[in-house]
PDB file of C-alpha atoms and ligand atoms in Angstrom:
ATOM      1  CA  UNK A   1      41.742  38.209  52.344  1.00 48.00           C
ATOM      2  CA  UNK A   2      39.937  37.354  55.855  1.00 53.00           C
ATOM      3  CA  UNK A   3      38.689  33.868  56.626  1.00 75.00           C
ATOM      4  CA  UNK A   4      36.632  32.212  54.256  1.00 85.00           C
ATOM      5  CA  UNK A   5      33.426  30.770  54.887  1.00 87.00           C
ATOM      6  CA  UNK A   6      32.286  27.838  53.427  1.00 88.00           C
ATOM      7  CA  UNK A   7      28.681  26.450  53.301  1.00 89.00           C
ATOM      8  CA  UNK A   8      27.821  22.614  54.290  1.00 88.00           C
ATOM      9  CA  UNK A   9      26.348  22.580  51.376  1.00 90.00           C
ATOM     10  CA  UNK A  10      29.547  23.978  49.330  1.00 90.00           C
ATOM     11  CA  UNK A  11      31.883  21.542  51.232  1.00 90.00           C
ATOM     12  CA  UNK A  12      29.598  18.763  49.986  1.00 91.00           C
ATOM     13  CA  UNK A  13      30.106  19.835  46.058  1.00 91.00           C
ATOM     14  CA  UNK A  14      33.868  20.355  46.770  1.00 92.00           C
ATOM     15  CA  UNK A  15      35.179  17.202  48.394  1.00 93.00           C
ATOM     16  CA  UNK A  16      32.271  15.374  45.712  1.00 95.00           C
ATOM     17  CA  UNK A  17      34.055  16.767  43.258  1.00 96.00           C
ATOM     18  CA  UNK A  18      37.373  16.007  44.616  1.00 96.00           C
ATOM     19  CA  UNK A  19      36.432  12.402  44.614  1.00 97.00           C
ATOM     20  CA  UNK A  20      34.853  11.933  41.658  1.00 97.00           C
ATOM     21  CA  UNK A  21      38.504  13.418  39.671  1.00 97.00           C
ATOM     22  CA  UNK A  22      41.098  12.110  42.100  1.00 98.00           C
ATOM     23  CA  UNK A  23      39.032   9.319  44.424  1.00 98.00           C
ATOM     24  CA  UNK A  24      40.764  11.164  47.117  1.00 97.00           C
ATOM     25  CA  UNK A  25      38.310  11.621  50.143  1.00 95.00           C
ATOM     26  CA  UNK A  26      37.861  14.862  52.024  1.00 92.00           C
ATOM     27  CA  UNK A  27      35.907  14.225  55.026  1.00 87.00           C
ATOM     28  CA  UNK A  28      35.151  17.639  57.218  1.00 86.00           C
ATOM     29  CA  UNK A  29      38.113  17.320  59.382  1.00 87.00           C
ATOM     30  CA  UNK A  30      39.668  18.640  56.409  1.00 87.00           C
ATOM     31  CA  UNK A  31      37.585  21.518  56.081  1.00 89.00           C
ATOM     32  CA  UNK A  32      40.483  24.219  57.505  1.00 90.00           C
ATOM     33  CA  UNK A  33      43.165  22.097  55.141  1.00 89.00           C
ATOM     34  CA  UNK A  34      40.616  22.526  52.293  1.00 91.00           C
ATOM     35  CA  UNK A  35      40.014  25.991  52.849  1.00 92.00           C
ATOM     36  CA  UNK A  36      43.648  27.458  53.049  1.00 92.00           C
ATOM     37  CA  UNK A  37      43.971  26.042  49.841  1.00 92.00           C
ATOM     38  CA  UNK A  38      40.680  27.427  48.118  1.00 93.00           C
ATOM     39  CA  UNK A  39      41.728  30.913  49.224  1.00 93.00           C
ATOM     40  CA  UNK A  40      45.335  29.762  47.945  1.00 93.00           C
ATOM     41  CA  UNK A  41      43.295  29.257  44.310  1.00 95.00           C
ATOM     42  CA  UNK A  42      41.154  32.667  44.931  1.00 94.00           C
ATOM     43  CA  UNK A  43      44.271  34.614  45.040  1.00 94.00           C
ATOM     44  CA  UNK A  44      46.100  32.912  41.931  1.00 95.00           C
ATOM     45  CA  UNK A  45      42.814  33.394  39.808  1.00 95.00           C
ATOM     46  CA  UNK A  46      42.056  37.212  41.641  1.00 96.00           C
ATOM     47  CA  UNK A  47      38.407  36.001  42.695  1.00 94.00           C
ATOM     48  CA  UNK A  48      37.053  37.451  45.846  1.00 90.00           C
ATOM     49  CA  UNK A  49      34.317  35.740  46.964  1.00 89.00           C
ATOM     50  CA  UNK A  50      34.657  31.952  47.622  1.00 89.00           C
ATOM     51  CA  UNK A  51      30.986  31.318  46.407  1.00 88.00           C
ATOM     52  CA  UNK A  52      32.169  32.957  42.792  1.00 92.00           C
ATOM     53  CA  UNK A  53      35.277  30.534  43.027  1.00 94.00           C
ATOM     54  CA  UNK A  54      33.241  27.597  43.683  1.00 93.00           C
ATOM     55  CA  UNK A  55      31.009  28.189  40.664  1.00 93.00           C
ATOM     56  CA  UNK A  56      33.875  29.389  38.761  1.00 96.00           C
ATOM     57  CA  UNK A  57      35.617  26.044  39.615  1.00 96.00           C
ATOM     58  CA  UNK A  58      32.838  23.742  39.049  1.00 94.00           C
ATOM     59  CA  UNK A  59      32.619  25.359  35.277  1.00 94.00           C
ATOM     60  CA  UNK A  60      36.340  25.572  34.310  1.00 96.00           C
ATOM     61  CA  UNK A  61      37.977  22.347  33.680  1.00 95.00           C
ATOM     62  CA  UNK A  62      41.367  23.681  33.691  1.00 96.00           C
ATOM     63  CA  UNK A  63      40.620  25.415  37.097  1.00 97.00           C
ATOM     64  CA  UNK A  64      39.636  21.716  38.410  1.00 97.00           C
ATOM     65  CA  UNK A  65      42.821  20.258  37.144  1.00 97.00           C
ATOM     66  CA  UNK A  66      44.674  23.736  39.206  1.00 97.00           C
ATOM     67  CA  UNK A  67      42.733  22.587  42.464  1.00 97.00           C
ATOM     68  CA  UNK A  68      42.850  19.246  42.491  1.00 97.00           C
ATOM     69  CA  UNK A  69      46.673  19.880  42.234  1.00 97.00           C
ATOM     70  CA  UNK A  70      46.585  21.978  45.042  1.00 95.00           C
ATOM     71  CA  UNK A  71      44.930  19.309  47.169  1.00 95.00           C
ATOM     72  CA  UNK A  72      47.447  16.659  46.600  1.00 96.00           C
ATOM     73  CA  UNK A  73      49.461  15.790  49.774  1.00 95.00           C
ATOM     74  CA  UNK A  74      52.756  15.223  48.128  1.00 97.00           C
ATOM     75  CA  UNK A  75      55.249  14.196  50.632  1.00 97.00           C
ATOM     76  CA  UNK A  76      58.116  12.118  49.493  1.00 98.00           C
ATOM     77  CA  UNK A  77      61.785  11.446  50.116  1.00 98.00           C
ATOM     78  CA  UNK A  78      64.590   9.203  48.930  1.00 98.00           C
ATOM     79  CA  UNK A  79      65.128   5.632  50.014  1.00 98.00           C
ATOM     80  CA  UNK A  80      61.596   5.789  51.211  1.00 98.00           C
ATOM     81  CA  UNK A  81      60.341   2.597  52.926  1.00 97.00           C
ATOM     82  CA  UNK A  82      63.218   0.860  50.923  1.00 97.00           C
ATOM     83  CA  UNK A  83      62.817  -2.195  52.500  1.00 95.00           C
ATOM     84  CA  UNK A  84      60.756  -3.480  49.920  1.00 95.00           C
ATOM     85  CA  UNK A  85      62.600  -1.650  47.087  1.00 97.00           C
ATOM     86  CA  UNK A  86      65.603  -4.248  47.902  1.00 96.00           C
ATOM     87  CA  UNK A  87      63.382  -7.150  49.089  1.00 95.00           C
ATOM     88  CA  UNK A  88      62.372  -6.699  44.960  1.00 96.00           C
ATOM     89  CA  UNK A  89      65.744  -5.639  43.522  1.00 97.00           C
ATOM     90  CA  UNK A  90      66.880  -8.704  44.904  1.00 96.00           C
ATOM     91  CA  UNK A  91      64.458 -11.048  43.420  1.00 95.00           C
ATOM     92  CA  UNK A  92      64.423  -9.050  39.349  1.00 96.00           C
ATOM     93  CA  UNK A  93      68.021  -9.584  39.958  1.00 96.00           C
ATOM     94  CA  UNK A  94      68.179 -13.304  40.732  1.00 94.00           C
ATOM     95  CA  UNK A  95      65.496 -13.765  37.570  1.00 92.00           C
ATOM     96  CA  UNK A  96      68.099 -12.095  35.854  1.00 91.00           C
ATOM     97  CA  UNK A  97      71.007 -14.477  36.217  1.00 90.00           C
ATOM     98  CA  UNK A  98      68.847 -17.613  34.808  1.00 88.00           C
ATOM     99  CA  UNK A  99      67.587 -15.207  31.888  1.00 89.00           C
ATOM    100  CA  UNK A 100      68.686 -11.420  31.458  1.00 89.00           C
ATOM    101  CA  UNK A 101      65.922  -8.899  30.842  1.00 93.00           C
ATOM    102  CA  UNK A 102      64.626  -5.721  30.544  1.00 97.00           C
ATOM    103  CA  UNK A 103      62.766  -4.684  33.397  1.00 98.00           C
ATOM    104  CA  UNK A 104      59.479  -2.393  33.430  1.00 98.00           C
ATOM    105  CA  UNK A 105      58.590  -0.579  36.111  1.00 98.00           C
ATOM    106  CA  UNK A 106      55.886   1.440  37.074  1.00 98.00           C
ATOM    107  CA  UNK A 107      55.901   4.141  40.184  1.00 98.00           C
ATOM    108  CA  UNK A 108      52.050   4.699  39.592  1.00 98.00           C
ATOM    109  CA  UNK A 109      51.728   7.774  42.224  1.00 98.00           C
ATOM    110  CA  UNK A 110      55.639   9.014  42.228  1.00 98.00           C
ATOM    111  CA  UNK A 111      55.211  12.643  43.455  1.00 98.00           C
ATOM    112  CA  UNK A 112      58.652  14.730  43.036  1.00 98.00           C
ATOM    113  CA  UNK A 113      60.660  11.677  41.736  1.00 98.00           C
ATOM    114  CA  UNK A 114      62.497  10.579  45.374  1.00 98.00           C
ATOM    115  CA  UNK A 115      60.630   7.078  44.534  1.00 98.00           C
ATOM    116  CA  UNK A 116      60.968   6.452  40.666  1.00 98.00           C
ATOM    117  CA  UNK A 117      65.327   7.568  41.222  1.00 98.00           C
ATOM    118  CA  UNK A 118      65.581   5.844  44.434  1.00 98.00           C
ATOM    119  CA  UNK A 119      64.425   2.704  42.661  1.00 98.00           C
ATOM    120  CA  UNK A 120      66.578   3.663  39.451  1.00 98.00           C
ATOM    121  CA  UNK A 121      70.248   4.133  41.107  1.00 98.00           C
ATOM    122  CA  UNK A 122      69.467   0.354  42.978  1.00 98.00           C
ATOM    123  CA  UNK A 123      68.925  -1.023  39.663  1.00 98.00           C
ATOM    124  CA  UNK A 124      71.680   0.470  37.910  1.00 98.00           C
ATOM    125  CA  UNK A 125      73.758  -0.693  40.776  1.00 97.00           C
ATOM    126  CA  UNK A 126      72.269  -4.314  40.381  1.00 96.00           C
ATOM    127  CA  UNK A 127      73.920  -3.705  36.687  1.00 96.00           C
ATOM    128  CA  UNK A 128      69.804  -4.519  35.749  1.00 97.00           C
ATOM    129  CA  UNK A 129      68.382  -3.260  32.420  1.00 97.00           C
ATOM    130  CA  UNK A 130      65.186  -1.669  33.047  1.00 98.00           C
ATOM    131  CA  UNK A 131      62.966   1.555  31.905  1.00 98.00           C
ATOM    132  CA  UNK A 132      60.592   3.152  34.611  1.00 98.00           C
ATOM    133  CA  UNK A 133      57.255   5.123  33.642  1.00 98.00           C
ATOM    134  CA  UNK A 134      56.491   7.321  36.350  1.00 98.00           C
ATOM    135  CA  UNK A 135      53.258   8.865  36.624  1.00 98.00           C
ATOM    136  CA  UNK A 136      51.356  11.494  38.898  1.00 98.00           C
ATOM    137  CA  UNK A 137      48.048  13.260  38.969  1.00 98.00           C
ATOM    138  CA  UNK A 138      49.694  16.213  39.731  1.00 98.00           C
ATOM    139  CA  UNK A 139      51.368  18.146  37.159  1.00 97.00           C
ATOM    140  CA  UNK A 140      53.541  20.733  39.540  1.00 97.00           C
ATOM    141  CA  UNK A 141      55.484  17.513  41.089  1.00 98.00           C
ATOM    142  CA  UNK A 142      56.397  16.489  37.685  1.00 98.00           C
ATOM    143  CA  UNK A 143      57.997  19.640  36.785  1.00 98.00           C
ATOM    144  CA  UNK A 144      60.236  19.122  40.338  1.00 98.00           C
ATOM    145  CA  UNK A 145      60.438  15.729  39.282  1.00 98.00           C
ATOM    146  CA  UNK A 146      61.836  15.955  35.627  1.00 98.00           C
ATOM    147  CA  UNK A 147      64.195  18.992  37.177  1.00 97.00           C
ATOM    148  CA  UNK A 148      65.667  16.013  39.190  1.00 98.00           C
ATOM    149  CA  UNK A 149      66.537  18.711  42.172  1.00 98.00           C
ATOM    150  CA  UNK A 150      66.456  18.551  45.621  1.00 98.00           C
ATOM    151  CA  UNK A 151      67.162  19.674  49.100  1.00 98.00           C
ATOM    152  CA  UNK A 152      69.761  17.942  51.006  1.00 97.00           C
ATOM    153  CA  UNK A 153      67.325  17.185  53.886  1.00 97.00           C
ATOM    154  CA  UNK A 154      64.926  14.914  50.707  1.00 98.00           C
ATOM    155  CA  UNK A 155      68.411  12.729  50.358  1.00 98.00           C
ATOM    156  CA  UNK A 156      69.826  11.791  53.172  1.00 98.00           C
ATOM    157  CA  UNK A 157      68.521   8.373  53.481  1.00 98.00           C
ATOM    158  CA  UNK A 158      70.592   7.879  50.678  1.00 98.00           C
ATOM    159  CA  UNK A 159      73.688   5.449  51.344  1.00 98.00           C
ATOM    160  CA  UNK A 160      77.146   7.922  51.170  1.00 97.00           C
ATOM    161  CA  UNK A 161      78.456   5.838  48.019  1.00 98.00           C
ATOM    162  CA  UNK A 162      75.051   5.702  46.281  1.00 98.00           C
ATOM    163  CA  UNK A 163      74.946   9.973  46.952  1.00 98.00           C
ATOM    164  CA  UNK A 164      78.255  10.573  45.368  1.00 97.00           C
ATOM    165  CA  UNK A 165      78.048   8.288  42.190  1.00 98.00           C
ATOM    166  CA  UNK A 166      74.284   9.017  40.913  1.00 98.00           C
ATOM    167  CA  UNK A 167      73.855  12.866  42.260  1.00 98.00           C
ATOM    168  CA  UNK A 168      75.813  15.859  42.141  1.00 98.00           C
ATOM    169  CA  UNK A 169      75.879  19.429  43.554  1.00 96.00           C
ATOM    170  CA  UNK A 170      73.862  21.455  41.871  1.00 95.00           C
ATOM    171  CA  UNK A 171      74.758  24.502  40.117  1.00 94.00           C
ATOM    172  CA  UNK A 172      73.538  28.345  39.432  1.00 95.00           C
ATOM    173  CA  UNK A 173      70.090  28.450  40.263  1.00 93.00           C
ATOM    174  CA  UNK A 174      70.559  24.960  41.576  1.00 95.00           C
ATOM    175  CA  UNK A 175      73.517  25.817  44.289  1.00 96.00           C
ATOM    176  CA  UNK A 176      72.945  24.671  47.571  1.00 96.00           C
ATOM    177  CA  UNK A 177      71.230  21.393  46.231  1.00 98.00           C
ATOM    178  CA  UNK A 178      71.487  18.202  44.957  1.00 98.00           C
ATOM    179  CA  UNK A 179      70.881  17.206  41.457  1.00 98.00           C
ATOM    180  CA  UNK A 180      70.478  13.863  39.791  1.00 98.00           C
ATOM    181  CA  UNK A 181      72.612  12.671  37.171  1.00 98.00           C
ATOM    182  CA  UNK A 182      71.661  12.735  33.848  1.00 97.00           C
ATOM    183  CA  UNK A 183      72.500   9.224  33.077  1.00 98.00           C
ATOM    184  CA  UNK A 184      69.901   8.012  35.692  1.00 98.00           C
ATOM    185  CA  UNK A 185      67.017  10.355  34.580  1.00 98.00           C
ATOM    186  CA  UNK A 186      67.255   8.875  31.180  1.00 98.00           C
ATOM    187  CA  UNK A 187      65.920   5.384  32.254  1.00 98.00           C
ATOM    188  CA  UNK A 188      62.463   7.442  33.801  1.00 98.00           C
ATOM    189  CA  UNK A 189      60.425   8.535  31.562  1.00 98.00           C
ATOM    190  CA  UNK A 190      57.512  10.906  33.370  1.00 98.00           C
ATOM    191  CA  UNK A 191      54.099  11.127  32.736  1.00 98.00           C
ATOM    192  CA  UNK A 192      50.631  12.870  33.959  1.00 98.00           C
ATOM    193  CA  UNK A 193      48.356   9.814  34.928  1.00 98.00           C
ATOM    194  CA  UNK A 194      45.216   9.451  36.900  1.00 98.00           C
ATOM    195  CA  UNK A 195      44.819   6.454  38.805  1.00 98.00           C
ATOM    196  CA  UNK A 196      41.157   6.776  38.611  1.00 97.00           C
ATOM    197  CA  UNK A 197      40.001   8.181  35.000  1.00 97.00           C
ATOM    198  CA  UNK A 198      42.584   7.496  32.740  1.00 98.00           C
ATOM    199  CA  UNK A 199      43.058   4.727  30.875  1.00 97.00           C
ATOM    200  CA  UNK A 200      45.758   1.860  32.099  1.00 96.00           C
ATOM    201  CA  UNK A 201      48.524   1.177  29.453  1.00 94.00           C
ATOM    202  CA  UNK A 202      48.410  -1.478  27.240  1.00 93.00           C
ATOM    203  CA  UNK A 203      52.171  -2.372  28.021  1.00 94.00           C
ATOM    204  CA  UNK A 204      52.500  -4.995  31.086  1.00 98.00           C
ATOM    205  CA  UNK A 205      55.371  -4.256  33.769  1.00 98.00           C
ATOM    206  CA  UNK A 206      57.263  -6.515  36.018  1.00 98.00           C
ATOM    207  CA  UNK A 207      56.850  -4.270  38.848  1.00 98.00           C
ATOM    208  CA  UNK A 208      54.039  -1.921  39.969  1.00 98.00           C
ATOM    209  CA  UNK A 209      54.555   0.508  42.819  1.00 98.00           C
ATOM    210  CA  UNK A 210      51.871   2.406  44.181  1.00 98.00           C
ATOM    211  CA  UNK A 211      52.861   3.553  47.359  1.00 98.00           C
ATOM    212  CA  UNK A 212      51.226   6.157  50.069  1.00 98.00           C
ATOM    213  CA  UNK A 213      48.635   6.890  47.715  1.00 98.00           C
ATOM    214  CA  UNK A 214      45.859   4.963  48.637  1.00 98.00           C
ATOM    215  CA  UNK A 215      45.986   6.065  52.525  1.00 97.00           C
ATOM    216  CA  UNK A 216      43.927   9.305  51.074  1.00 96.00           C
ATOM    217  CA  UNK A 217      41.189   6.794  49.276  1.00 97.00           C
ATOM    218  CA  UNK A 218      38.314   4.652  50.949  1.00 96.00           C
ATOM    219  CA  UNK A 219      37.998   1.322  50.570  1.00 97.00           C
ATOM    220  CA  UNK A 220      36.127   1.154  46.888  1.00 97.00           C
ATOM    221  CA  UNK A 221      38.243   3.482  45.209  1.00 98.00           C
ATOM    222  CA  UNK A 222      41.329   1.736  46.626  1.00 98.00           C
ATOM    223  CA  UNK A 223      39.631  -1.496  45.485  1.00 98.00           C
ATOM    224  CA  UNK A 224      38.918  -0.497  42.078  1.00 98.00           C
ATOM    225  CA  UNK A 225      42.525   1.228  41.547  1.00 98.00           C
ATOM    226  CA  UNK A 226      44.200  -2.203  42.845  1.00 98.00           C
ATOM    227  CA  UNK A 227      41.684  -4.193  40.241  1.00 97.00           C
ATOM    228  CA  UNK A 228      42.886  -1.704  37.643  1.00 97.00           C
ATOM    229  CA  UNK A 229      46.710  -1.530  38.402  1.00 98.00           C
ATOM    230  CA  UNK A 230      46.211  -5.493  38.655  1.00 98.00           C
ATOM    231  CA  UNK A 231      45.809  -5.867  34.598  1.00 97.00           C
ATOM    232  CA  UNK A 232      49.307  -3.667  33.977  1.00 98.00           C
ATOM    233  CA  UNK A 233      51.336  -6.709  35.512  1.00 98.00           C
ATOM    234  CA  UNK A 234      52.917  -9.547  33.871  1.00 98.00           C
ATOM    235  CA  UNK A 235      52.187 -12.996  35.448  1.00 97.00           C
ATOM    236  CA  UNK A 236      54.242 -13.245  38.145  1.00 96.00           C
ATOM    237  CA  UNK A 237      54.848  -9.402  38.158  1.00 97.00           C
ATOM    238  CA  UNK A 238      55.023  -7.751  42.276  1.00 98.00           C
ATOM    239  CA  UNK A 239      52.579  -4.969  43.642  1.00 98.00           C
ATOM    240  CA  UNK A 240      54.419  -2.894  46.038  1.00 98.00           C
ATOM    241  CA  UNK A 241      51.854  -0.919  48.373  1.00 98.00           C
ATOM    242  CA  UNK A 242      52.812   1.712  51.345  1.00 98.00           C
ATOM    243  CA  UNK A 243      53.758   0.812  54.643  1.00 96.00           C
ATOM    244  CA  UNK A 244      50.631   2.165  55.918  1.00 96.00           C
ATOM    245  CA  UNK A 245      48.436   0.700  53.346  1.00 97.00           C
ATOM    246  CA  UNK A 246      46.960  -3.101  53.369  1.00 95.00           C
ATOM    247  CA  UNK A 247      44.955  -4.884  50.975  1.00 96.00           C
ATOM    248  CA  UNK A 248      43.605  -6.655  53.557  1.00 93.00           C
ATOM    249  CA  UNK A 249      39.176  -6.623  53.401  1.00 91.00           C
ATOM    250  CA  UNK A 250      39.348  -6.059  49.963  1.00 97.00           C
ATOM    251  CA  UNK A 251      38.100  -8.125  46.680  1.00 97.00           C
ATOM    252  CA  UNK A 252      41.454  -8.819  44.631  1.00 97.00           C
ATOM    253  CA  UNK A 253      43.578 -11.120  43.035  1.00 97.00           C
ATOM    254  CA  UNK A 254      46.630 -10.917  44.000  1.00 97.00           C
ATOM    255  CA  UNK A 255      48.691 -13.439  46.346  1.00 97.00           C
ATOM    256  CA  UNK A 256      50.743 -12.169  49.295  1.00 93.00           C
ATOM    257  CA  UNK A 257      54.226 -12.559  49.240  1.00 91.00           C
ATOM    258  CA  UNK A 258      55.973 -14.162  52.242  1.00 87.00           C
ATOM    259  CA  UNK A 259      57.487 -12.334  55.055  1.00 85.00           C
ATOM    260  CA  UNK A 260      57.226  -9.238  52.973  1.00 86.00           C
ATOM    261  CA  UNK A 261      53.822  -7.439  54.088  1.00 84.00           C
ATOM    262  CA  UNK A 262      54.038  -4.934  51.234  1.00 96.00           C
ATOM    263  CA  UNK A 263      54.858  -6.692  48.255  1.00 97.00           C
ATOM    264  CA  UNK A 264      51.874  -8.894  46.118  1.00 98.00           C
ATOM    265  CA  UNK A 265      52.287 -10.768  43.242  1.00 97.00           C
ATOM    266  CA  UNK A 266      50.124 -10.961  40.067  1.00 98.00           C
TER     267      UNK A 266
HETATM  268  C1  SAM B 301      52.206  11.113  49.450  1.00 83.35           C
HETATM  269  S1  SAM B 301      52.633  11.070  47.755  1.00 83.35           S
HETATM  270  C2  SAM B 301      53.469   9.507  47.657  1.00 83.35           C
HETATM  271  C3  SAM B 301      54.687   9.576  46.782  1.00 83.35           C
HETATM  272  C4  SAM B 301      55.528   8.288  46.724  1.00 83.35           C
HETATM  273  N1  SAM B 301      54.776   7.197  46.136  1.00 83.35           N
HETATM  274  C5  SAM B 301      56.029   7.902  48.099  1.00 83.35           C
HETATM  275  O1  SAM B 301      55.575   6.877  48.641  1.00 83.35           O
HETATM  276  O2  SAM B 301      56.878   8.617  48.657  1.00 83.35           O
HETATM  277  C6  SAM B 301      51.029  10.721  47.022  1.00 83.35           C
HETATM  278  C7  SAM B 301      50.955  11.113  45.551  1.00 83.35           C
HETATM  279  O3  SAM B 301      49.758  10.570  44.992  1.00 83.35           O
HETATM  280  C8  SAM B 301      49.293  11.461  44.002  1.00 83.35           C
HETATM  281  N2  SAM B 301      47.879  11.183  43.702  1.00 83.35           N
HETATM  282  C9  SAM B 301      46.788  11.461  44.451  1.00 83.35           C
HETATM  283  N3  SAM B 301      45.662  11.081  43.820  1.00 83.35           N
HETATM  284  C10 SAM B 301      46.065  10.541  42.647  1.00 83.35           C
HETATM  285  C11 SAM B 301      45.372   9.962  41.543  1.00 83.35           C
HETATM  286  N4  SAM B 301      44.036   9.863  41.511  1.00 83.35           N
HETATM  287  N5  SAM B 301      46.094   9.521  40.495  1.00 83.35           N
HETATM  288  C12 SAM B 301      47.451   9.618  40.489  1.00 83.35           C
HETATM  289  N6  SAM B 301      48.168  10.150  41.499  1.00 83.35           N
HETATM  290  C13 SAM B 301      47.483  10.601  42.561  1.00 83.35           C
HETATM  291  C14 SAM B 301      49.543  12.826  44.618  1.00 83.35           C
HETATM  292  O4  SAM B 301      49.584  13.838  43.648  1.00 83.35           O
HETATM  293  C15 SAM B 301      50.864  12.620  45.353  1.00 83.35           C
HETATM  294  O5  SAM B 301      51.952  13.084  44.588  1.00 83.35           O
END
């Protein structure tokens, strides 16, 4: 398959498209990104022409759901940004000793799983009780996340003691990597979820976490995902955003938390 050509007006439809299911915005610097991964779809459903795609792909729910998972940047690791991870551990866990709970948390973008585990092995090391729902709009991450697998290179921000108690080599198919323990994947419980059309649980959580996600939205999507993820918290609950990411400009209620840029509180 040579290059593909895309129309302006085609490149319009797609990224509108794009936003309107995943808010994330495609401007045309993208267009060569956007384009090795249409011909990636026009392979996988045997369609030659791109026009044909498009129209196929504008019909074809399913198809939509294929592409938009194919436009995901997905780039994660363990003990990512973890500064904030602790600065939070360190506050559920002095809650804790005036009255023990069970924590909720709630990785709201969580790719591959390097963010919902990393979290999970801190708490169980904090001896906390907690359950974490992970979600993602993208269903192929889930499967590598609820495989709990990974390359050696995705853990080695992982403290040496941390490593060897929570993970272990993998086996057969797995040899060569690292796997999760089973007694840590059973406190994360993974789910599909858009952060744009689907509707936010009912339950309230003491933590939300969405983290590098929002770097690929503008500024109204981000606002209204913020607004949305802002009724899942308790009172008092923290909003953990990327390093990259600010809520600064934008219409919200939540209050900054001292001397820790990333963190908000409900
Ligand atoms: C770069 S990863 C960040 C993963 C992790 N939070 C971290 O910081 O390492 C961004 C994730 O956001 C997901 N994503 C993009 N748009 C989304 C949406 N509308 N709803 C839910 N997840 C979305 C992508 O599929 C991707 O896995």
């Amino acid at each position: 398959m040579g290059t593909i050509d895309i129309s302006n007006n085609d490149f319009q439809r797609l990224s509108q498209l794009i936003y309107s299911e995943s808010g994330i915005n495609i401007h045309i610097g993208k267009m060569e990104l956007l384009k090795s991964k249409i011909a990636k779809r026009m392979r996988t459903t045997q369609i030659s022409s791109c026009h044909d795609y498009l129209n196929y792909l504008m019909n074809n729910q399913s198809e939509i759901t294929e592409f938009i998972d194919t436009v995901t940047t997905n780039h994660s690791f363990f003990f990512r940004e973890n500064k904030s991870i602790q600065n939070m551990i360190e506050v559920l866990s002095n809650e804790n000793k005036t009255h023990a709970r069970v924590f909720k948390i709630w990785c709201a973008a969580c790719s591959t799983g390097d963010e919902p585990y990393s979290v999970a092995v801190q708490m169980i090391e904090k001896g906390l009780q907690f359950s974490i729902l992970a979600t993602d709009i993208a269903h192929s991450v889930l499967n590598t996340a609820m495989r709990g697998v990974y390359s050696h290179e995705r853990v080695k921000n992982v403290p040496i003691s941390i490593l060897h108690k929570y993970f272990q080599k993998g086996t057969g198919r797995s040899t060569g990597y690292i796997r999760v323990k089973k007694e840590v994947m059973k406190y994360i419980e993974f789910k599909k979820f858009n952060l744009i059309t689907d509707a936010i649980p009912d339950e309230k959580f003491d933590v939300v976490l969405c983290r590098n996600v929002m770097i690929y939205f503008d500024d109204p999507t981000t606002e209204k995902v913020i607004n949305r993820l802002y009724h899942a918290l308790k009172i008092g609950g923290f909003f953990i955003i990327g390093q990259a990411e600010s809520l600064m400009s934008l219409r919200h209620h939540f209050k900054s938390v001292k001397n820790t840029p990333s963190t908000f509180i409900k």
